[in-house]
C-alpha atoms as a printed R data frame, in Angstrom:
    type eleno elety resid chain resno       x        y       z
1   ATOM     1    CA   THR     A     1 306.448  -99.435 218.387
2   ATOM     2    CA   GLU     A     2 303.299 -101.113 216.485
3   ATOM     3    CA   GLU     A     3 300.830 -101.018 219.522
4   ATOM     4    CA   GLU     A     4 301.423  -96.912 219.673
5   ATOM     5    CA   GLU     A     5 300.754  -96.855 215.621
6   ATOM     6    CA   GLU     A     6 297.824  -98.912 216.037
7   ATOM     7    CA   GLU     A     7 296.552  -96.908 218.968
8   ATOM     8    CA   LEU     A     8 297.373  -93.274 216.853
9   ATOM     9    CA   SER     A     9 295.339  -95.025 213.392
10  ATOM    10    CA   ALA     A    10 292.285  -96.095 215.559
11  ATOM    11    CA   PRO     A    11 289.119  -94.130 215.725
12  ATOM    12    CA   GLY     A    12 289.852  -90.479 217.309
13  ATOM    13    CA   GLU     A    13 287.619  -91.032 220.274
14  ATOM    14    CA   ILE     A    14 289.549  -94.421 221.483
15  ATOM    15    CA   ALA     A    15 293.010  -93.109 220.720
16  ATOM    16    CA   TRP     A    16 292.163  -90.245 222.947
17  ATOM    17    CA   PHE     A    17 291.256  -92.671 225.503
18  ATOM    18    CA   TRP     A    18 294.517  -94.729 224.740
19  ATOM    19    CA   ALA     A    19 296.445  -91.097 225.161
20  ATOM    20    CA   LYS     A    20 294.780  -90.426 228.583
21  ATOM    21    CA   LEU     A    21 295.730  -93.852 230.118
22  ATOM    22    CA   ARG     A    22 299.704  -93.727 229.058
23  ATOM    23    CA   GLY     A    23 299.340  -89.664 230.154
24  ATOM    24    CA   ASP     A    24 300.221  -88.578 226.866
25  ATOM    25    CA   LYS     A    25 299.229  -84.788 227.115
26  ATOM    26    CA   GLU     A    26 300.542  -83.949 223.239
27  ATOM    27    CA   THR     A    27 298.005  -86.790 221.450
28  ATOM    28    CA   GLN     A    28 295.391  -85.682 223.789
29  ATOM    29    CA   LYS     A    29 295.930  -82.013 223.110
30  ATOM    30    CA   ARG     A    30 296.666  -82.826 219.056
31  ATOM    31    CA   TYR     A    31 292.955  -84.710 219.644
32  ATOM    32    CA   LEU     A    32 290.637  -82.163 221.179
33  ATOM    33    CA   LEU     A    33 292.382  -79.348 219.214
34  ATOM    34    CA   LYS     A    34 290.820  -80.582 215.961
35  ATOM    35    CA   ARG     A    35 288.094  -78.045 214.781
36  ATOM    36    CA   GLU     A    36 285.120  -80.534 215.572
37  ATOM    37    CA   ASN     A    37 286.375  -81.527 218.587
38  ATOM    38    CA   GLN     A    38 286.380  -77.826 220.090
39  ATOM    39    CA   SER     A    39 282.718  -77.477 220.814
40  ATOM    40    CA   ASN     A    40 282.483  -80.453 223.034
41  ATOM    41    CA   PRO     A    41 282.126  -78.573 226.623
42  ATOM    42    CA   GLU     A    42 283.850  -82.143 228.050
43  ATOM    43    CA   HIS     A    43 286.604  -81.630 225.386
44  ATOM    44    CA   GLN     A    44 287.091  -77.865 226.737
45  ATOM    45    CA   TYR     A    45 287.258  -79.190 229.925
46  ATOM    46    CA   SER     A    46 290.051  -81.487 229.395
47  ATOM    47    CA   LEU     A    47 291.839  -79.063 227.608
48  ATOM    48    CA   ALA     A    48 291.553  -76.508 230.112
49  ATOM    49    CA   LEU     A    49 292.722  -79.806 232.609
50  ATOM    50    CA   ILE     A    50 295.753  -80.725 230.588
51  ATOM    51    CA   TYR     A    51 297.427  -76.798 229.859
52  ATOM    52    CA   LEU     A    52 296.638  -76.144 233.960
53  ATOM    53    CA   GLU     A    53 298.532  -79.650 234.507
54  ATOM    54    CA   GLU     A    54 301.603  -77.914 232.337
55  ATOM    55    CA   LYS     A    55 301.119  -74.246 234.334
56  ATOM    56    CA   ASN     A    56 300.281  -72.893 230.885
57  ATOM    57    CA   LEU     A    57 297.946  -70.596 232.400
58  ATOM    58    CA   THR     A    58 296.844  -68.185 229.559
59  ATOM    59    CA   GLU     A    59 295.463  -71.522 227.640
60  ATOM    60    CA   ALA     A    60 294.248  -73.087 230.972
61  ATOM    61    CA   GLN     A    61 292.058  -69.260 231.169
62  ATOM    62    CA   LYS     A    62 290.849  -69.452 227.713
63  ATOM    63    CA   TRP     A    63 289.281  -73.156 227.560
64  ATOM    64    CA   PHE     A    64 287.623  -72.987 231.309
65  ATOM    65    CA   LYS     A    65 285.907  -69.544 230.081
66  ATOM    66    CA   LYS     A    66 284.746  -71.342 226.938
67  ATOM    67    CA   VAL     A    67 282.938  -74.219 229.655
68  ATOM    68    CA   ALA     A    68 281.717  -71.304 231.629
69  ATOM    69    CA   VAL     A    69 280.383  -68.988 228.858
70  ATOM    70    CA   GLU     A    70 279.674  -71.362 226.378
71  ATOM    71    CA   ASN     A    71 278.020  -74.042 228.214
72  ATOM    72    CA   ASN     A    72 276.849  -71.962 231.846
73  ATOM    73    CA   ASP     A    73 278.729  -74.806 233.116
74  ATOM    74    CA   LEU     A    74 279.798  -74.497 236.801
75  ATOM    75    CA   ARG     A    75 282.989  -76.447 236.465
76  ATOM    76    CA   GLY     A    76 284.217  -73.810 234.204
77  ATOM    77    CA   MET     A    77 283.294  -71.400 236.531
78  ATOM    78    CA   THR     A    78 285.434  -72.689 239.348
79  ATOM    79    CA   GLY     A    79 287.994  -73.325 236.712
80  ATOM    80    CA   MET     A    80 288.562  -69.716 235.843
81  ATOM    81    CA   ALA     A    81 287.951  -68.485 239.754
82  ATOM    82    CA   ASN     A    82 291.150  -71.176 240.806
83  ATOM    83    CA   VAL     A    83 293.170  -69.689 237.417
84  ATOM    84    CA   CYS     A    84 292.093  -66.097 238.322
85  ATOM    85    CA   GLY     A    85 293.624  -66.449 241.611
86  ATOM    86    CA   LEU     A    86 296.172  -67.833 240.413
87  ATOM    87    CA   ILE     A    87 297.161  -64.921 238.341
88  ATOM    88    CA   GLY     A    88 296.337  -62.364 240.523
89  ATOM    89    CA   GLU     A    89 293.528  -61.201 239.275
90  ATOM    90    CA   ARG     A    90 291.471  -61.243 242.174
91  ATOM    91    CA   GLN     A    91 288.475  -58.949 241.274
92  ATOM    92    CA   GLU     A    92 287.900  -61.357 238.195
93  ATOM    93    CA   ALA     A    93 288.328  -64.562 240.389
94  ATOM    94    CA   LYS     A    94 285.609  -63.025 242.623
95  ATOM    95    CA   ILE     A    95 282.950  -62.758 240.217
96  ATOM    96    CA   TRP     A    96 283.372  -66.454 238.917
97  ATOM    97    CA   ALA     A    97 283.509  -67.389 242.248
98  ATOM    98    CA   LYS     A    98 280.556  -65.890 243.535
99  ATOM    99    CA   GLN     A    99 278.554  -67.355 240.216
100 ATOM   100    CA   ALA     A   100 279.444  -70.533 241.208
101 ATOM   101    CA   ALA     A   101 278.926  -70.101 244.890
102 ATOM   102    CA   ASP     A   102 275.141  -69.042 243.912
103 ATOM   103    CA   ARG     A   103 274.616  -72.336 242.308
104 ATOM   104    CA   GLY     A   104 275.751  -74.314 245.994
105 ATOM   105    CA   HIS     A   105 279.301  -74.762 245.685
106 ATOM   106    CA   SER     A   106 280.581  -75.268 248.448
107 ATOM   107    CA   LYS     A   107 284.382  -74.571 247.563
108 ATOM   108    CA   SER     A   108 283.782  -71.562 245.634
109 ATOM   109    CA   GLY     A   109 281.845  -69.841 248.569
110 ATOM   110    CA   PHE     A   110 284.821  -70.635 250.408
111 ATOM   111    CA   GLN     A   111 287.685  -69.921 248.186
112 ATOM   112    CA   LEU     A   112 285.338  -66.861 247.731
113 ATOM   113    CA   GLY     A   113 285.735  -66.257 251.728
114 ATOM   114    CA   VAL     A   114 289.791  -66.576 251.707
115 ATOM   115    CA   LEU     A   115 290.010  -63.708 248.533
116 ATOM   116    CA   HIS     A   116 287.813  -61.340 250.416
117 ATOM   117    CA   LEU     A   117 289.976  -62.194 253.568
118 ATOM   118    CA   PHE     A   118 293.154  -61.190 251.471
119 ATOM   119    CA   ASP     A   119 291.555  -57.915 250.447
120 ATOM   120    CA   GLY     A   120 290.851  -57.334 253.963
121 ATOM   121    CA   ASN     A   121 287.322  -57.293 254.159
122 ATOM   122    CA   ILE     A   122 286.478  -59.437 257.081
123 ATOM   123    CA   VAL     A   123 283.013  -59.046 257.361
124 ATOM   124    CA   GLU     A   124 282.233  -60.688 253.234
125 ATOM   125    CA   ALA     A   125 285.217  -62.679 254.174
126 ATOM   126    CA   LYS     A   126 283.157  -64.429 257.338
127 ATOM   127    CA   ASN     A   127 279.529  -64.215 255.409
128 ATOM   128    CA   TRP     A   128 280.964  -66.312 252.701
129 ATOM   129    CA   LEU     A   129 282.530  -68.673 254.953
130 ATOM   130    CA   LYS     A   130 279.847  -69.044 256.555
131 ATOM   131    CA   VAL     A   131 277.564  -70.001 253.488
132 ATOM   132    CA   ALA     A   132 280.337  -72.682 252.542
133 ATOM   133    CA   VAL     A   133 280.109  -74.359 256.078
134 ATOM   134    CA   ASP     A   134 276.167  -73.828 255.635
135 ATOM   135    CA   GLN     A   135 276.818  -75.923 252.760
136 ATOM   136    CA   GLY     A   136 278.725  -78.693 253.956
137 ATOM   137    CA   PHE     A   137 282.349  -77.412 252.891
138 ATOM   138    CA   LYS     A   138 284.068  -78.223 256.658
139 ATOM   139    CA   GLU     A   139 287.712  -76.311 256.005
140 ATOM   140    CA   ALA     A   140 285.917  -73.204 255.828
141 ATOM   141    CA   GLY     A   141 284.397  -73.991 259.593
142 ATOM   142    CA   PHE     A   142 287.775  -74.272 260.400
143 ATOM   143    CA   LEU     A   143 289.587  -70.559 258.627
144 ATOM   144    CA   LEU     A   144 286.263  -69.381 259.993
145 ATOM   145    CA   ASN     A   145 286.790  -70.235 263.786
146 ATOM   146    CA   GLN     A   146 290.587  -68.742 263.049
147 ATOM   147    CA   ILE     A   147 289.651  -65.425 262.376
148 ATOM   148    CA   GLN     A   148 286.727  -64.969 264.957
149 ATOM   149    CA   SER     A   149 289.606  -66.189 267.272
150 ATOM   150    CA   ALA     A   150 291.986  -63.372 265.649
151 ATOM   151    CA   GLU     A   151 289.930  -61.118 266.182
152 ATOM   152    CA   LYS     A   152 288.750  -61.924 269.704
153 ATOM   153    CA   GLU     A   153 292.556  -61.743 270.839
154 ATOM   154    CA   LEU     A   154 292.683  -57.999 269.074
155 ATOM   155    CA   ASN     A   155 290.036  -56.714 270.446
156 ATOM   156    CA   GLU     A   156 290.971  -58.284 273.828
157 ATOM   157    CA   TYR     A   157 294.372  -56.314 273.045
158 ATOM   158    CA   LEU     A   158 292.946  -53.036 271.640
159 ATOM   159    CA   THR     A   159 291.385  -52.645 275.244
160 ATOM   160    CA   ALA     A   160 294.446  -53.761 277.548
161 ATOM   161    CA   THR     A   161 296.533  -50.943 274.967
162 ATOM   162    CA   ARG     A   162 293.701  -48.418 275.293
163 ATOM   163    CA   ALA     A   163 293.081  -49.250 279.065
164 ATOM   164    CA   LYS     A   164 297.265  -49.030 279.398
165 ATOM   165    CA   THR     A   165 297.353  -45.773 277.483
166 ATOM   166    CA   ALA     A   166 294.534  -43.853 279.346
167 ATOM   167    CA   LEU     A   167 296.874  -45.034 282.842
168 ATOM   168    CA   PHE     A   168 299.932  -43.468 281.696
169 ATOM   169    CA   LYS     A   169 298.302  -40.400 280.082
170 ATOM   170    CA   GLU     A   170 296.018  -39.861 284.133
171 ATOM   171    CA   CYS     A   171 299.822  -40.129 285.537
172 ATOM   172    CA   ARG     A   172 301.686  -38.200 283.752
173 ATOM   173    CA   LEU     A   173 298.895  -35.179 283.942
174 ATOM   174    CA   LYS     A   174 299.274  -35.998 288.005
175 ATOM   175    CA   PHE     A   175 303.059  -35.473 287.543
176 ATOM   176    CA   ILE     A   176 303.097  -32.069 285.440
177 ATOM   177    CA   LYS     A   177 300.073  -31.168 287.384
178 ATOM   178    CA   PHE     A   178 302.505  -31.932 290.590
179 ATOM   179    CA   ILE     A   179 305.726  -30.144 289.423
180 ATOM   180    CA   SER     A   180 304.458  -27.188 287.893
181 ATOM   181    CA   THR     A   181 302.495  -25.964 290.618
182 ATOM   182    CA   SER     A   182 305.919  -26.528 293.623
183 ATOM   183    CA   PRO     A   183 307.637  -23.795 294.454
184 ATOM   184    CA   GLU     A   184 310.777  -23.369 292.382
185 ATOM   185    CA   GLU     A   185 313.206  -23.860 295.551
186 ATOM   186    CA   GLU     A   186 311.148  -27.500 295.827
187 ATOM   187    CA   LYS     A   187 311.584  -27.552 292.105
188 ATOM   188    CA   GLU     A   188 315.110  -27.629 291.729
189 ATOM   189    CA   ASN     A   189 316.235  -30.151 294.970
190 ATOM   190    CA   PHE     A   190 313.064  -32.700 293.244
191 ATOM   191    CA   LYS     A   191 315.125  -32.286 290.258
192 ATOM   192    CA   ARG     A   192 318.506  -32.616 291.190
193 ATOM   193    CA   MET     A   193 317.459  -35.351 293.204
194 ATOM   194    CA   LEU     A   194 315.607  -37.085 289.882
195 ATOM   195    CA   ARG     A   195 318.641  -36.249 288.296
196 ATOM   196    CA   GLY     A   196 321.042  -38.411 291.090
197 ATOM   197    CA   GLU     A   197 319.119  -41.447 290.599
198 ATOM   198    CA   ALA     A   198 318.833  -41.384 287.172
199 ATOM   199    CA   GLU     A   199 322.763  -41.099 286.730
200 ATOM   200    CA   LYS     A   200 322.203  -44.037 289.010
201 ATOM   201    CA   GLY     A   201 320.365  -46.060 286.116
202 ATOM   202    CA   ASP     A   202 317.134  -46.099 288.426
203 ATOM   203    CA   GLY     A   203 314.690  -46.278 285.576
204 ATOM   204    CA   ASP     A   204 311.745  -45.242 287.048
205 ATOM   205    CA   LYS     A   205 313.595  -41.938 287.500
206 ATOM   206    CA   GLN     A   206 314.910  -41.851 284.114
207 ATOM   207    CA   ASN     A   207 311.725  -41.378 282.827
208 ATOM   208    CA   ASP     A   208 310.366  -38.939 285.706
209 ATOM   209    CA   LEU     A   209 313.576  -36.383 285.276
210 ATOM   210    CA   GLY     A   210 312.469  -36.750 281.062
211 ATOM   211    CA   LEU     A   211 308.630  -35.558 282.684
212 ATOM   212    CA   VAL     A   212 310.479  -32.807 284.131
213 ATOM   213    CA   LEU     A   213 312.692  -31.641 281.993
214 ATOM   214    CA   LYS     A   214 309.816  -31.986 279.061
215 ATOM   215    CA   ASP     A   215 307.563  -30.186 281.254
216 ATOM   216    CA   GLU     A   216 310.298  -27.201 280.796
217 ATOM   217    CA   ARG     A   217 310.531  -27.227 276.712
218 ATOM   218    CA   LEU     A   218 314.282  -29.178 277.095
219 ATOM   219    CA   MET     A   219 312.684  -31.630 274.429
220 ATOM   220    CA   ALA     A   220 316.317  -33.162 273.364
221 ATOM   221    CA   GLU     A   221 317.451  -34.468 276.954
222 ATOM   222    CA   ALA     A   222 313.705  -35.337 278.125
223 ATOM   223    CA   GLU     A   223 314.381  -37.397 274.931
224 ATOM   224    CA   THR     A   224 317.944  -38.871 276.361
225 ATOM   225    CA   TRP     A   225 316.600  -39.782 279.670
226 ATOM   226    CA   PHE     A   226 312.866  -41.661 278.624
227 ATOM   227    CA   ARG     A   227 315.068  -43.214 275.432
228 ATOM   228    CA   LYS     A   228 317.460  -44.955 278.713
229 ATOM   229    CA   SER     A   229 314.271  -45.462 280.893
230 ATOM   230    CA   ALA     A   230 312.812  -47.286 277.635
231 ATOM   231    CA   GLU     A   231 315.873  -49.575 277.182
232 ATOM   232    CA   GLN     A   232 315.943  -50.743 280.583
233 ATOM   233    CA   GLY     A   233 312.192  -51.929 279.334
234 ATOM   234    CA   TYR     A   234 309.919  -49.649 281.571
235 ATOM   235    CA   ALA     A   235 306.739  -49.510 280.065
236 ATOM   236    CA   HIS     A   236 306.339  -45.499 281.503
237 ATOM   237    CA   GLY     A   237 309.695  -44.518 279.237
238 ATOM   238    CA   GLN     A   238 308.615  -46.355 276.274
239 ATOM   239    CA   PHE     A   239 305.348  -44.811 276.130
240 ATOM   240    CA   ASN     A   240 306.485  -41.439 276.871
241 ATOM   241    CA   LEU     A   241 309.431  -42.257 274.642
242 ATOM   242    CA   GLY     A   242 307.056  -43.043 272.033
243 ATOM   243    CA   LEU     A   243 305.058  -39.413 273.127
244 ATOM   244    CA   ILE     A   244 308.445  -37.431 271.831
245 ATOM   245    CA   LEU     A   245 309.137  -39.715 268.921
246 ATOM   246    CA   PHE     A   246 305.341  -39.029 267.442
247 ATOM   247    CA   ASP     A   247 304.958  -35.709 268.019
248 ATOM   248    CA   THR     A   248 308.821  -35.265 265.650
249 ATOM   249    CA   ASN     A   249 307.188  -37.495 263.338
250 ATOM   250    CA   ARG     A   250 309.131  -40.320 263.428
251 ATOM   251    CA   LYS     A   251 306.147  -42.751 263.757
252 ATOM   252    CA   GLU     A   252 307.530  -45.622 262.582
253 ATOM   253    CA   GLU     A   253 310.199  -45.687 266.083
254 ATOM   254    CA   ALA     A   254 307.350  -44.352 267.947
255 ATOM   255    CA   LYS     A   255 305.043  -47.594 266.913
256 ATOM   256    CA   LYS     A   256 308.243  -49.844 268.292
257 ATOM   257    CA   TRP     A   257 307.893  -48.453 271.288
258 ATOM   258    CA   PHE     A   258 304.363  -48.193 271.499
259 ATOM   259    CA   ASP     A   259 303.819  -51.787 270.657
């Protein structure tokens, strides 16, 4: 149109301004990529943003890096951290995010915390989230609270699991000691009684019979009765089945029953 021809024939800065208003990325890039404009940090940054919006991450990374390295510009550092994170270069992203965070950029402190969280480094994640909170980035406080709540729940779960495991082991040792020291005839009578109740579907007795058989080294039959007890939801049966599976290198299935 006559209006567009007038814009394109206008001096560079004006043409760029009109192209920005119109959302014309190609005209903007043609202007910004002129040799005389490429050393301007504002133009470099604008180019990086255009390429980022176009999802051309290679070019976006190139121009963000120019802004950061050639001009020691905070915007380039944060841009590099973002792009490196998007393309999976987390170690590089952490380097740039730290540079920005060290200069007081609160969102970069948050980003650095998230990157450490993804890498499983909870201590560093919490440290940087606290820095971001101190610098006024509220979202960091929300995430920090979530991590601390999750840690509390995990510690409570582990404490309860350890207590259950200790109780199971104590009961198992007492039971084995009892059946190991009983007279042979009494032991056989006891085993017949257990088998009768177990065959009727009593989950507790199925587990107890499994313990007797395990003590006699009849591992396959012991596993069968532990499994019957476990499948009915009896915790002792699940635990003892898990032990046999773990001891016979079936660790994935063992984990299922321990859980």
